[in-house]
Coordinates of C-alpha atoms in Angstrom, one line a residue:
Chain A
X27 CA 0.7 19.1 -39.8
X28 CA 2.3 16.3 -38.3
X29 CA 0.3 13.0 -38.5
X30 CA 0.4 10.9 -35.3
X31 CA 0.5 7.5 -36.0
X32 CA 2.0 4.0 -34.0
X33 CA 5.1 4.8 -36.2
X34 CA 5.3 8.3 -34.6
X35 CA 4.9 6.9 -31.3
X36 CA 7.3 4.8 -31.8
X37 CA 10.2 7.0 -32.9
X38 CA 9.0 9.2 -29.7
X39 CA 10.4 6.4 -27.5
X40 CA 13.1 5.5 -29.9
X41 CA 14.2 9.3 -29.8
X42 CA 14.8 8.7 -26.0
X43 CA 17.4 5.8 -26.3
X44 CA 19.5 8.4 -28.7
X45 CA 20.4 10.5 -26.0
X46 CA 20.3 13.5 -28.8
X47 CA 18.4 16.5 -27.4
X48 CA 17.8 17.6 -30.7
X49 CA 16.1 14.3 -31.8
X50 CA 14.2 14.1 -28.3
X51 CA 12.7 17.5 -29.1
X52 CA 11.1 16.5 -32.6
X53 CA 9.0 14.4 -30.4
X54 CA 8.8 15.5 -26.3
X55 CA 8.0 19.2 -25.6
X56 CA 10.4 20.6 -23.6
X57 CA 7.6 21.9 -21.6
X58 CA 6.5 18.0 -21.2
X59 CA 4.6 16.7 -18.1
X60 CA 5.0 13.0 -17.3
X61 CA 3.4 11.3 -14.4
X62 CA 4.8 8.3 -12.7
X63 CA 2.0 6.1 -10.5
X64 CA 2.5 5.0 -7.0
X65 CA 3.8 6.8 -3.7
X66 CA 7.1 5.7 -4.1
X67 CA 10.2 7.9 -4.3
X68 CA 9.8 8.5 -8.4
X69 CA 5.8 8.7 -8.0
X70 CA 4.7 12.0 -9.1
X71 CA 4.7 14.4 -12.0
X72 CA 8.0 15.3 -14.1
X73 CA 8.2 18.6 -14.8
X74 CA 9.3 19.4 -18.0
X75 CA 11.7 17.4 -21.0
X76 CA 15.1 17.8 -18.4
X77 CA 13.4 16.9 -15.3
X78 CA 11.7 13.6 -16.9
X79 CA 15.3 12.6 -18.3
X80 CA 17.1 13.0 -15.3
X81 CA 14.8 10.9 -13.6
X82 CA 14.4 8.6 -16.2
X83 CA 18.0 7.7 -16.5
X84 CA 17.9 7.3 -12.2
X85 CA 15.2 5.0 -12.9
X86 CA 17.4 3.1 -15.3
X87 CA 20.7 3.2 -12.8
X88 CA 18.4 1.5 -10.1
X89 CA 18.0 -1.6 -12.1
X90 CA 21.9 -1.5 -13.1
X91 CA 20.5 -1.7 -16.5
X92 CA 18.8 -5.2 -15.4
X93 CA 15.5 -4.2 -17.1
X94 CA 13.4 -5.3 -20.4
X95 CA 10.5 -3.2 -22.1
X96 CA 8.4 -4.6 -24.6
X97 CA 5.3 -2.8 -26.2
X98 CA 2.2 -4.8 -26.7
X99 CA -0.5 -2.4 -28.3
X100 CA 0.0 1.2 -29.7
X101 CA -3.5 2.6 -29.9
X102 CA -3.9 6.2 -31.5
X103 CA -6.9 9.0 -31.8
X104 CA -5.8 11.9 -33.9
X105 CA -8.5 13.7 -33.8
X106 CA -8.0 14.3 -30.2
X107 CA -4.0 14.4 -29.8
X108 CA -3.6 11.1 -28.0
X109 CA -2.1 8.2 -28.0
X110 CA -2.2 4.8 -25.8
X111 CA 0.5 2.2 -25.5
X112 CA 0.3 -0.7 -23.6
X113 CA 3.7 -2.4 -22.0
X114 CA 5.6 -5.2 -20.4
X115 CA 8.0 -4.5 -18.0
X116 CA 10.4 -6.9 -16.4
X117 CA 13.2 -5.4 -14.0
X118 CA 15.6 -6.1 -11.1
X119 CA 16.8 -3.9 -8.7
X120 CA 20.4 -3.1 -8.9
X121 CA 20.7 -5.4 -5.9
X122 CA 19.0 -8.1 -6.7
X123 CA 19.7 -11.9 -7.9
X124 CA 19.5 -13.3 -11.4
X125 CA 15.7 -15.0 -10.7
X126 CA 14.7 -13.3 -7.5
X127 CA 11.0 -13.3 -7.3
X128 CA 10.4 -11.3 -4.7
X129 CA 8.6 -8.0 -5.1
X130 CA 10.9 -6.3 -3.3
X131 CA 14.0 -6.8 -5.8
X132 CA 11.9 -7.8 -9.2
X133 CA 9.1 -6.1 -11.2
X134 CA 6.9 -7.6 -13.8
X135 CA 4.1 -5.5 -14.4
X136 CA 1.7 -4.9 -17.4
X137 CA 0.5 -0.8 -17.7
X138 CA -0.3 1.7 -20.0
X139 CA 1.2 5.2 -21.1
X140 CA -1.7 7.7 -21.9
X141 CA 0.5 10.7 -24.3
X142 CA -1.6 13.6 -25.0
X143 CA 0.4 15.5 -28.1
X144 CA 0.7 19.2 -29.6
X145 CA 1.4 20.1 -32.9
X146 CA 3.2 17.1 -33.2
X147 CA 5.1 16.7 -29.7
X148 CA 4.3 15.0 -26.0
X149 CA 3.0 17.6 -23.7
X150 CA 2.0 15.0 -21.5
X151 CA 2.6 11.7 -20.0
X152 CA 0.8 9.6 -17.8
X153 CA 1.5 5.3 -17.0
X154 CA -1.0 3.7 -15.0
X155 CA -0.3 -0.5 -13.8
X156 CA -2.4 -3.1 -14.4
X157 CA -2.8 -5.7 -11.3
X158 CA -1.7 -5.3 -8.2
X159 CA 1.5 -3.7 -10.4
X160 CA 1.1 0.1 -8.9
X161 CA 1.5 -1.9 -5.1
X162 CA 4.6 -4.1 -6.9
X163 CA 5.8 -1.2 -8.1
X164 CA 6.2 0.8 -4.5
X165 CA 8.0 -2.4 -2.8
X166 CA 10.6 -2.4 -5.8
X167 CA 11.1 1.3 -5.4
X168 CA 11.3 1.0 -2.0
X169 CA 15.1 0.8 -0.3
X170 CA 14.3 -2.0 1.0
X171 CA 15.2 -5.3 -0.1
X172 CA 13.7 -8.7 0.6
X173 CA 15.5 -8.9 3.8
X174 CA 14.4 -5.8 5.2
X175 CA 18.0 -4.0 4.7
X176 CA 18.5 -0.9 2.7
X177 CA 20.4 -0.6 0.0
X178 CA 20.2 3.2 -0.7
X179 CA 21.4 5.8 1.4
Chain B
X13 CA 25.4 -2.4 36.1
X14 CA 22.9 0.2 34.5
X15 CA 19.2 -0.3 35.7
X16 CA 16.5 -0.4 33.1
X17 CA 13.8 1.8 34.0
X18 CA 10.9 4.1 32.3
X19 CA 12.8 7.1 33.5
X20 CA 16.2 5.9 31.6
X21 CA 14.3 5.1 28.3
X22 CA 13.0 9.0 28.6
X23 CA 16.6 9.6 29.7
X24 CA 17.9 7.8 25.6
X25 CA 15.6 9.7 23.9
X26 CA 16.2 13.5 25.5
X27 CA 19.5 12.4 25.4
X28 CA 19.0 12.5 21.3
X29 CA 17.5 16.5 21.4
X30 CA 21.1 17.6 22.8
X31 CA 22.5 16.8 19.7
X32 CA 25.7 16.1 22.5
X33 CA 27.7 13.2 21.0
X34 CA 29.2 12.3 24.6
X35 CA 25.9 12.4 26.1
X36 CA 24.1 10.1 23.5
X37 CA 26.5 7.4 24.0
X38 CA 25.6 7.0 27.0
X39 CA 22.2 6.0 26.1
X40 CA 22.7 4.7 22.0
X41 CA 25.3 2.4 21.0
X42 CA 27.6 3.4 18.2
X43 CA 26.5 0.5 16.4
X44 CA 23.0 0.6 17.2
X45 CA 20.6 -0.7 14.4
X46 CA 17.1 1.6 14.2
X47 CA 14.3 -0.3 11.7
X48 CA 11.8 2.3 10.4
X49 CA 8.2 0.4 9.6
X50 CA 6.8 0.2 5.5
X51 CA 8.4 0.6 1.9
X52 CA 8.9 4.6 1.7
X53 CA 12.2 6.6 0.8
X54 CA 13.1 6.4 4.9
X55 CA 12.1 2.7 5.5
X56 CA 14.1 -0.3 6.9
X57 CA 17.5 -0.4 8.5
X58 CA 19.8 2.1 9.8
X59 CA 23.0 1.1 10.5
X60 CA 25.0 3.0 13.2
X61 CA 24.5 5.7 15.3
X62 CA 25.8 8.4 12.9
X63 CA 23.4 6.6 10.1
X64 CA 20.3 7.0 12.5
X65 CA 21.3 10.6 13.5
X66 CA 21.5 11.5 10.4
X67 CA 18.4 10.0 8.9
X68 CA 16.3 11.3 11.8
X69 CA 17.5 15.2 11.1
X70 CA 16.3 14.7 7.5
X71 CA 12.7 13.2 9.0
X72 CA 13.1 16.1 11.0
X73 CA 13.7 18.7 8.3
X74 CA 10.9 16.7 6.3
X75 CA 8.4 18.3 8.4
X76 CA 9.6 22.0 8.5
X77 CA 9.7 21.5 12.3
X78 CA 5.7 21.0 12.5
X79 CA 5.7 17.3 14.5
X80 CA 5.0 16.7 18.1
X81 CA 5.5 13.1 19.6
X82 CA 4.0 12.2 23.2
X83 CA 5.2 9.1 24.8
X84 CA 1.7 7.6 26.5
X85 CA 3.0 4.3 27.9
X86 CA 6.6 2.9 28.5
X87 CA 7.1 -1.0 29.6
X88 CA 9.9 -2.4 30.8
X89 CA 11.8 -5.8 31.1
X90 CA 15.0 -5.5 33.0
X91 CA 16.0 -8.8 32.6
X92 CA 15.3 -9.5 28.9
X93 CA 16.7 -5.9 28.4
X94 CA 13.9 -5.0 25.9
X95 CA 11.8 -1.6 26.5
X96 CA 8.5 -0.5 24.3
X97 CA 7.5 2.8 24.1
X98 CA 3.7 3.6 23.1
X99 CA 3.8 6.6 21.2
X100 CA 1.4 9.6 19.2
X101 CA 2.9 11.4 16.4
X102 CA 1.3 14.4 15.1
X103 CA 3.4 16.2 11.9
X104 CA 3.0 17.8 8.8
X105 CA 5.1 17.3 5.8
X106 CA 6.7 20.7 4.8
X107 CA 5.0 21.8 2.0
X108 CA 1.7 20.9 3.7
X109 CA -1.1 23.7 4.9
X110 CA -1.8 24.5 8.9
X111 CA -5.1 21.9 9.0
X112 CA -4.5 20.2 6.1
X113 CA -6.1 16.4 6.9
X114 CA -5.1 14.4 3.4
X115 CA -2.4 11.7 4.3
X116 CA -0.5 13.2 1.9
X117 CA 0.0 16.1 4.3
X118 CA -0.5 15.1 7.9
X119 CA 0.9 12.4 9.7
X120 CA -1.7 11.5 13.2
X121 CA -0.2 8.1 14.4
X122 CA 0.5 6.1 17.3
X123 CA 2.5 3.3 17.9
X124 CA 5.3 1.9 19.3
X125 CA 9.0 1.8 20.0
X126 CA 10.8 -1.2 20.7
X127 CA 14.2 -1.0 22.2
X128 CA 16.9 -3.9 23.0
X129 CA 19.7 -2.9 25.8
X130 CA 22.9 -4.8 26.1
X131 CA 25.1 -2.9 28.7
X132 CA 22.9 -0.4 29.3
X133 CA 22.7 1.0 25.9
X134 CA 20.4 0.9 22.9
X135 CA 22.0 -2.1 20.3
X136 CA 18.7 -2.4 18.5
X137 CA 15.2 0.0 18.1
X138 CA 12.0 -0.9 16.0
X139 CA 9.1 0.6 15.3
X140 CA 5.8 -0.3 14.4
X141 CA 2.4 1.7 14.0
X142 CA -1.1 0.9 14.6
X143 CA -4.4 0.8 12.7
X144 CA -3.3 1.8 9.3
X145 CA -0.4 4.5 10.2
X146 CA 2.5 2.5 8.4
X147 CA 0.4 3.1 5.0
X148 CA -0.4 6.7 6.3
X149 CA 3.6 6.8 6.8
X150 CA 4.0 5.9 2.9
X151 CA 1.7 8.3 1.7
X152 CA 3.0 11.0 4.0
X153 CA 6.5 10.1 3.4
X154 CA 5.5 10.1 -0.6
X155 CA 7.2 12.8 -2.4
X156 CA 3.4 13.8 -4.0
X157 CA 1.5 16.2 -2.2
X158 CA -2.3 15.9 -1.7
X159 CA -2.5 17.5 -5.9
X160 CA -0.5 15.1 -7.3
X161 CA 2.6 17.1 -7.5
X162 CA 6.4 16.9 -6.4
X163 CA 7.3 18.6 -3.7
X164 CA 10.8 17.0 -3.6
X165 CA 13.1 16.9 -6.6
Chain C
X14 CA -7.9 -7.7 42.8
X15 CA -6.1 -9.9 40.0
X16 CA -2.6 -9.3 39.3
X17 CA -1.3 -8.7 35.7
X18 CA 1.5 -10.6 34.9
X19 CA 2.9 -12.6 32.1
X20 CA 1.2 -15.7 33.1
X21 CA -1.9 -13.6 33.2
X22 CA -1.6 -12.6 29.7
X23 CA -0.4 -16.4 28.6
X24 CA -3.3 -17.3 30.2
X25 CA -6.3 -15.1 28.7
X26 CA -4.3 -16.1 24.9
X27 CA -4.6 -19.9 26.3
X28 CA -8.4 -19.3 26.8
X29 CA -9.4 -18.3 23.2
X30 CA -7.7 -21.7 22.1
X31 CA -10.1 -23.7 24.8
X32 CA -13.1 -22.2 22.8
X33 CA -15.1 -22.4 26.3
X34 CA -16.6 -19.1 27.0
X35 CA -17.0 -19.0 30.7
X36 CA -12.8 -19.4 30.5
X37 CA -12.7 -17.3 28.1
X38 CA -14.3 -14.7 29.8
X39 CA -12.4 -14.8 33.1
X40 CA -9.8 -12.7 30.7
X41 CA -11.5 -11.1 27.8
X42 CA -14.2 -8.5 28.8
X43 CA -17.8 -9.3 26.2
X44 CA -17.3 -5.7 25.4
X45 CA -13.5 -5.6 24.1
X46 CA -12.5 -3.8 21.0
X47 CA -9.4 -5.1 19.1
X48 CA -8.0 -3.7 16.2
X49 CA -6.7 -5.0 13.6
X50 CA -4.0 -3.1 11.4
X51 CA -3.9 -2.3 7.7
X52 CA -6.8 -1.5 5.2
X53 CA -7.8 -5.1 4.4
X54 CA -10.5 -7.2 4.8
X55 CA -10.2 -8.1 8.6
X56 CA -8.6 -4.7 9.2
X57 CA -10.0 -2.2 12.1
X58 CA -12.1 -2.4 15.0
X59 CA -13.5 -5.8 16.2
X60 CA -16.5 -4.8 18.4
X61 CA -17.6 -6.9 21.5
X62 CA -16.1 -10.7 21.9
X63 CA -18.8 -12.6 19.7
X64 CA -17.0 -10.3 16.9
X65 CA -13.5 -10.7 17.9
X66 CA -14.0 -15.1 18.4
X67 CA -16.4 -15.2 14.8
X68 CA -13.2 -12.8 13.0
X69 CA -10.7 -15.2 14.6
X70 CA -12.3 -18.0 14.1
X71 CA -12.8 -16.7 9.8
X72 CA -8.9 -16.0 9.9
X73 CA -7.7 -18.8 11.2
X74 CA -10.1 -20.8 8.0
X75 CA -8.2 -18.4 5.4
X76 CA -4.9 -19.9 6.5
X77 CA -6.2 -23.9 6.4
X78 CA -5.2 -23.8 9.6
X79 CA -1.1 -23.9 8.2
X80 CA -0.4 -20.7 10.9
X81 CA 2.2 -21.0 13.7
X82 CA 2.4 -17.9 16.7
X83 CA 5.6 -17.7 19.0
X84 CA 5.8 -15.4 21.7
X85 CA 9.2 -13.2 21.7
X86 CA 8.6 -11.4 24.7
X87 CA 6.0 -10.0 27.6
X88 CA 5.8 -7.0 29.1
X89 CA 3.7 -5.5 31.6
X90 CA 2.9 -2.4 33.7
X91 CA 0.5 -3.1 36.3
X92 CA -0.1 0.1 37.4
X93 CA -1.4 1.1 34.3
X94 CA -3.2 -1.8 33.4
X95 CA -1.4 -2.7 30.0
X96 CA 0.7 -5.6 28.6
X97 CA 2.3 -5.4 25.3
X98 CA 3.5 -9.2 23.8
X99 CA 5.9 -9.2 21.2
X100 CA 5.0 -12.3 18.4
X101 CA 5.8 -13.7 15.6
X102 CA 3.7 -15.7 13.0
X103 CA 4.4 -17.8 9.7
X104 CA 1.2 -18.1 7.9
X105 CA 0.2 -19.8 4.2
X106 CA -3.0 -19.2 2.8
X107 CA -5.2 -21.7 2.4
X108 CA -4.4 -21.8 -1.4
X109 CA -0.6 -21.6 -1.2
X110 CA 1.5 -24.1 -1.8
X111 CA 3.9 -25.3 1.0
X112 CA 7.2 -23.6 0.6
X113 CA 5.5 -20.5 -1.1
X114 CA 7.3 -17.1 -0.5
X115 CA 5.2 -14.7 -2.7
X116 CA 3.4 -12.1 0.1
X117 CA 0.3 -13.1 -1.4
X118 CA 1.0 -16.5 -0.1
X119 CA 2.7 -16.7 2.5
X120 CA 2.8 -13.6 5.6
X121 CA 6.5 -13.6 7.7
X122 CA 5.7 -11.1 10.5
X123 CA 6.4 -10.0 13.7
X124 CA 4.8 -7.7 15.5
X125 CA 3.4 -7.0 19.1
X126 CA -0.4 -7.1 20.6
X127 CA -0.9 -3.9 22.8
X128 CA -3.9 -5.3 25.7
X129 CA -5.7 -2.7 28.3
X130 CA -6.6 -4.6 31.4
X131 CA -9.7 -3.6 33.8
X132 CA -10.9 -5.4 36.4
X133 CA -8.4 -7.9 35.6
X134 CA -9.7 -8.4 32.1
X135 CA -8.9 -7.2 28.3
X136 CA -11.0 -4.3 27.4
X137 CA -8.5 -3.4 24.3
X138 CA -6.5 -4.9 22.2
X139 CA -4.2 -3.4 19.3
X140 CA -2.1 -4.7 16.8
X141 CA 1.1 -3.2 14.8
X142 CA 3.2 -5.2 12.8
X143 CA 7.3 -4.1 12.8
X144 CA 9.2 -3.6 9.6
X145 CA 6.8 -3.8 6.0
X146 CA 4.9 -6.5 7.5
X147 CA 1.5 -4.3 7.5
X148 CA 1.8 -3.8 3.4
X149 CA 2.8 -8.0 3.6
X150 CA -0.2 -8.1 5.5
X151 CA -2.5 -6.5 2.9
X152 CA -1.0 -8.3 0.6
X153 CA -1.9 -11.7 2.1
X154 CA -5.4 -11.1 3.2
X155 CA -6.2 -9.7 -0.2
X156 CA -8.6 -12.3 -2.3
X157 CA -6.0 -12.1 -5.1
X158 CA -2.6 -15.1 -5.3
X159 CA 0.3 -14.9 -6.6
X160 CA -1.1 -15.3 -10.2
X161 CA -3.1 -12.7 -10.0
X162 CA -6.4 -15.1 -9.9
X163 CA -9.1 -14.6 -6.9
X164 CA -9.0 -17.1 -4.4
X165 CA -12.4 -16.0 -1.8
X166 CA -15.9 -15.6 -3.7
Chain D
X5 CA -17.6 -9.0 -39.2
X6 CA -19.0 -7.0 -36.3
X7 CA -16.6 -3.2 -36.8
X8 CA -14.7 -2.5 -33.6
X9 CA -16.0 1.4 -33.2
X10 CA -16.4 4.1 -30.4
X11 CA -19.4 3.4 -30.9
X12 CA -19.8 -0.1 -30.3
X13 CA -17.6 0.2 -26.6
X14 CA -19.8 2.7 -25.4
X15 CA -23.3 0.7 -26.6
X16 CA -21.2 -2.0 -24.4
X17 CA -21.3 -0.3 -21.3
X18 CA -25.1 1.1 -21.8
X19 CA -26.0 -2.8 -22.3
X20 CA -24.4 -3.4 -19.2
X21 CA -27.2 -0.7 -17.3
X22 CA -30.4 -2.0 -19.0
X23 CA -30.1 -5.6 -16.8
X24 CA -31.0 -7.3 -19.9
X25 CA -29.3 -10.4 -20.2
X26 CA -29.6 -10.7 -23.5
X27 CA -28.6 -7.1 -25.0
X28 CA -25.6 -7.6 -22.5
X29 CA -25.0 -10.6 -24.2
X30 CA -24.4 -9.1 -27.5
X31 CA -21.6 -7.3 -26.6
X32 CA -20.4 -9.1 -23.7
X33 CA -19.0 -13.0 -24.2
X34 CA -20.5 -15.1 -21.4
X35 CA -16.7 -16.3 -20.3
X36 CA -15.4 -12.6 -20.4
X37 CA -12.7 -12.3 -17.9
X38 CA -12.5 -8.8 -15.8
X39 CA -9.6 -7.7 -14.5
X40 CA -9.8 -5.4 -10.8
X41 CA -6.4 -3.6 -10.0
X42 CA -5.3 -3.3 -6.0
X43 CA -5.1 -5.9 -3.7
X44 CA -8.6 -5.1 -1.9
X45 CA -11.7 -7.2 -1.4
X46 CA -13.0 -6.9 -5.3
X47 CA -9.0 -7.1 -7.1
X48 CA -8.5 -10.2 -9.4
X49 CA -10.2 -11.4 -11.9
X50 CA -13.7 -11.7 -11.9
X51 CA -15.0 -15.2 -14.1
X52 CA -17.5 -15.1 -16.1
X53 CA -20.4 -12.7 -16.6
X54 CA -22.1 -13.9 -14.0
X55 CA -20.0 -13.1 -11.4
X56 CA -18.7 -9.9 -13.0
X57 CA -22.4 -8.9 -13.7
X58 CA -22.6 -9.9 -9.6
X59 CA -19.4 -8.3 -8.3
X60 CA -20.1 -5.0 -10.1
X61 CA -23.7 -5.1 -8.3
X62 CA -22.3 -5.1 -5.2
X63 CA -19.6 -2.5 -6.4
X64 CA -22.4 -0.6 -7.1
X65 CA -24.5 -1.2 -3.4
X66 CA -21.3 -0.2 -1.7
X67 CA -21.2 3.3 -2.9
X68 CA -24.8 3.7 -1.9
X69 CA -25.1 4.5 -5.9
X70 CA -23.4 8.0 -4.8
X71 CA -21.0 6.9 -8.1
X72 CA -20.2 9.3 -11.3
X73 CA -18.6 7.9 -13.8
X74 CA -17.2 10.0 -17.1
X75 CA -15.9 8.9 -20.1
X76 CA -12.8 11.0 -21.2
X77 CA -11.2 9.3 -24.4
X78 CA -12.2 6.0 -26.3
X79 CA -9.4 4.3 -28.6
X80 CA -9.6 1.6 -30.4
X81 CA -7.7 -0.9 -32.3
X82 CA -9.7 -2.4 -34.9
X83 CA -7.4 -4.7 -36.4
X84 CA -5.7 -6.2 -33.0
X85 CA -9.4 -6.5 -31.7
X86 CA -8.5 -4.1 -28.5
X87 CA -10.0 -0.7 -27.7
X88 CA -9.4 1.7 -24.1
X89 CA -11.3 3.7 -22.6
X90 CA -10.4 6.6 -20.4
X91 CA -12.5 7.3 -17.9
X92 CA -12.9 9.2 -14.3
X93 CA -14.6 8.2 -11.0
X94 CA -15.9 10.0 -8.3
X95 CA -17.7 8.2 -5.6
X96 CA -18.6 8.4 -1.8
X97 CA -18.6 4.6 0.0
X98 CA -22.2 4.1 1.2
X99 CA -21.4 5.4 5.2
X100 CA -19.4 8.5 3.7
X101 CA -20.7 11.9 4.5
X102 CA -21.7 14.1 1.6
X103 CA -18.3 16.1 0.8
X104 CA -16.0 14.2 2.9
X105 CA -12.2 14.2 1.2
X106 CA -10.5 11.2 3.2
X107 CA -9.3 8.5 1.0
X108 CA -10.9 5.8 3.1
X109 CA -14.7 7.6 2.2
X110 CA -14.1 9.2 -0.9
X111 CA -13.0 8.0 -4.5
X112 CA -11.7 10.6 -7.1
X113 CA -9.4 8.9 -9.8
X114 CA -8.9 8.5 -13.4
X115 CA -7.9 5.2 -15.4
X116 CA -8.3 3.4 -17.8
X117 CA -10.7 -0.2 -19.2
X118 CA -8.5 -2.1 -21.7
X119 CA -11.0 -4.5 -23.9
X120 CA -10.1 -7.3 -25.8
X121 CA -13.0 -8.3 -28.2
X122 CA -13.5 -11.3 -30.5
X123 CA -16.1 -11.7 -32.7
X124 CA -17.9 -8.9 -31.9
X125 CA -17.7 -9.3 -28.3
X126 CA -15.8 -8.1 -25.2
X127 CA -13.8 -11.4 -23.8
X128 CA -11.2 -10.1 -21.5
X129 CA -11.4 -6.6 -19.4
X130 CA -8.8 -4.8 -17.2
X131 CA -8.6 -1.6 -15.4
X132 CA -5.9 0.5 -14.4
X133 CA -5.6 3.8 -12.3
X134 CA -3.2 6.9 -13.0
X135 CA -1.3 8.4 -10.2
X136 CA -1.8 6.8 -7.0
X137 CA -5.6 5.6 -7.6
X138 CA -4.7 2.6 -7.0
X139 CA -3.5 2.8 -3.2
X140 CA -6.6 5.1 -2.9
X141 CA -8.6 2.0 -4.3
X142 CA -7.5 0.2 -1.8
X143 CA -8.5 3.0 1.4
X144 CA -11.6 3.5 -0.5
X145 CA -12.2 -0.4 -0.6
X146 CA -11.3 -1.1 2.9
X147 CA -13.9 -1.8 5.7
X148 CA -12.6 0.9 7.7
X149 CA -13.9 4.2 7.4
X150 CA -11.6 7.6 8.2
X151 CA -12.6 7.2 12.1
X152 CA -10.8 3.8 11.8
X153 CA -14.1 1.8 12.7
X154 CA -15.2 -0.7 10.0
X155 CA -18.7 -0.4 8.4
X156 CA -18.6 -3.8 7.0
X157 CA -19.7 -7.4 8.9

C-alpha cells in the first residue's frame, strides 16, 4: 500500500510539469475529478485525467506563462485518503503589463487544494480561494481587461 | 436625413431577426461597437457588425432557443442621437429544465439598451441590467449548471 | 398638469441637494421606491422618501464626501410618464487614498437612473450600471479595502 | 507544549458555544485574527475576539439560528502549528421560507477553516468556499431577499 505523505503530494504536482502520461498516472486517476471555484469560463468540475490537462495547460496559455505557484502548507490524513495544500498564486493575463494591479489583468490569491486519494492516486480535486480571491479570480478570467475591451474571441 | 423615432429603433432591431445583410445596414453600422454588461465568457466589447452578429447567434444558441425579450419602454433624443430601450428578458440556458428557477438556469431580467446614431445608423449600443441581473447574467452565463457541473467543454 | 421635461428631472435631482423637504417634495412622491443595483449593502429597494434621503445621506458618508456625478444625457417620454438620465460618477471611499484605482477604493461608473413620474412626481426610480460596473460596485461598497482589512464596524 | 490534535480543534469550536469567556480563552488567543471570504457585509478580517465573538453572534441572529454546520475532515499540522478543517453549511437567512432554494435565502456550501495556533492557541483563522460558495456568500449575505426587496434597515 502506498503511503501518502507531503513527499507524495508533492511528486503528484511535480508529475504534472513532466508532461509524461505515464508518470502522471502513478499519481492522478485517469478517472480524476477536479473542481475549479468561481463562475468563470474554467469554473466547474474536470472530468477525468485528459479533460483536467487540457484545461490546465489553457489555463497556463492565458497567462502567456506569466504565472508563479508557491506551496505554503502540505497537510495530510492517511487514514482517510486526503490531503490539503495550501498555495500562493501570482499571475497576469496574457495581456497584461509587467506590474498591472488591476484585478482584471493580475491575480494574487491565497487557496487551498482538498485531494481525496485511492490506492494511491488523485480521484479528486477541489481548490477553494481565500479573500475576496474566488471574486478576483472571475474578473481575471473574465475577457475583459481593465479597459473594458476584450481580448478573447 | 433619417428621423430618430421609437418606431425606427424597433425597425434596427427586427431588422437583426432577417438575418438580411442589406437590410441590417440600414439600421447597424458595419463598425458598430455593442458592450455586453459583467465579467462572463460574453462580456465587454464587440467590435463590428460581423463581431456582434456573430456573438449574438452563439447567446442565441446558448439558450436552445428558450428566451423571449419584450421591449416595455423606448426614449428617444433626436438631437443628441442616443435612444434607450427598457427591456425583460426571460431565457433558459440550454441544458436547463422547463421551470427551473436557480440562476444557474434561468435568466428573468430587465434592463436597458442604449443606442448612439450618427447618420441614422447604430455606431454604438450598451447595455445594462437592473436590480442584480448583471450578477444573474454571470451565473447564467457560467458554464456550471445549478449541480456544479460542466455543461460546456 | 406639470410637464416632464429635462429641466423637470434636473430639477427634482437639484431638490435632494437643497435638503428642504417641502422642495423636495414638489418632485419626489413620500412613497417612492428606488432601487438600488447589485447584492451589497445599500443594494435593493429603498421604501418611502425618509428611506431613500437617510440611504443617501449614509452613502454619501461612505465616500467622505470625495464623489463627483455628471449628467451624460436626458431622456424623456411624456406620455408615459418616464425619464431615463444617463450619469456618470467617480467615487473614493472614505478610506482610500487619493489617486487609488483598486475597485475596493475607488468606483468609475456610468450608468443611467430609470424615474416613473405621476402626478408630476417620482414614484420609481431604478438604477443599472453599464459595462462591469455592478460587480465594481459590490466591490466598493463592500466593508473590505484593498488590503483585505475591514474598513465599517 | 500544548499537542496540536483533532482533538484539540474540535474542543476549540465547542468552547466557542458554551459563551464562557474563559474556556474560549484557552483555546482561542484574545488578538486572534478571523478571516471572512467574499466581499459582503461580514468579509475581512474580524480583530480580536471580541469582535469575532460579536460578528459571529450576529452571523448567528441573521440566520434566525436555522444554521447546520458539519464537520467533514480535520488535518492538522503539528509541527508548522496549522490545522484545517472541512466542513459544510446549510442555512436559511432569518426571512427565508422553510425549503426555499434561491441563493439570496438559502446557504448550502462546503469549505474550509485554516488555523494557525501558537502556544496552544488559535491566533489567526480563515475560511474558504469550494465551488462557487463564495458568490453564493455573497447573495446569501445581501439585504435583498429573492423578491429583490431588502429585509435589512
Amino acid at each position: 500500500m502506498t503511503e501518502l505523505t507531503r513527499e507524495r503530494v508533492a511528486a503528484a504536482y511535480a508529475s504534472l510539469v513532466t508532461g509524461d502520461r505515464e508518470q502522471i498516472l502513478q499519481y492522478w486517476s485517469p478517472d480524476v475529478r477536479f473542481q475549479m471555484p468561481g463562475n468563470h469560463q474554467y469554473s466547474g468540475w474536470f472530468v477525468g485525467l485528459d479533460d483536467y490537462l487540457a484545461k490546465m495547460g489553457k489555463l497556463m496559455a492565458a497567462t502567456g506563462g506569466r504565472i508563479s505557484s508557491e506551496t505554503l502548507n502540505v497537510l495530510v490524513d492517511q487514514e482517510a485518503g486526503v490531503s490539503i495544500d495550501v498555495y500562493r498564486l501570482d499571475g497576469y493575463r496574457e495581456h497584461a503589463k509587467e506590474g498591472a494591479t488591476s484585478p482584471y489583468e493580475r491575480l494574487q490569491v491565497e487557496g487551498v487544494h482538498m485531494l481525496r486519494w485511492e490506492d494511491g492516486r488523485i480521484v479528486e480535486g477541489r481548490s477553494a480561494l481565500f479573500a475576496d480571491g474566488v471574486t478576483q479570480g472571475n474578473l481575471w478570467w473574465s475577457p475583459v481587461g481593465a479597459d473594458g475591451e476584450r481580448y478573447e474571441y
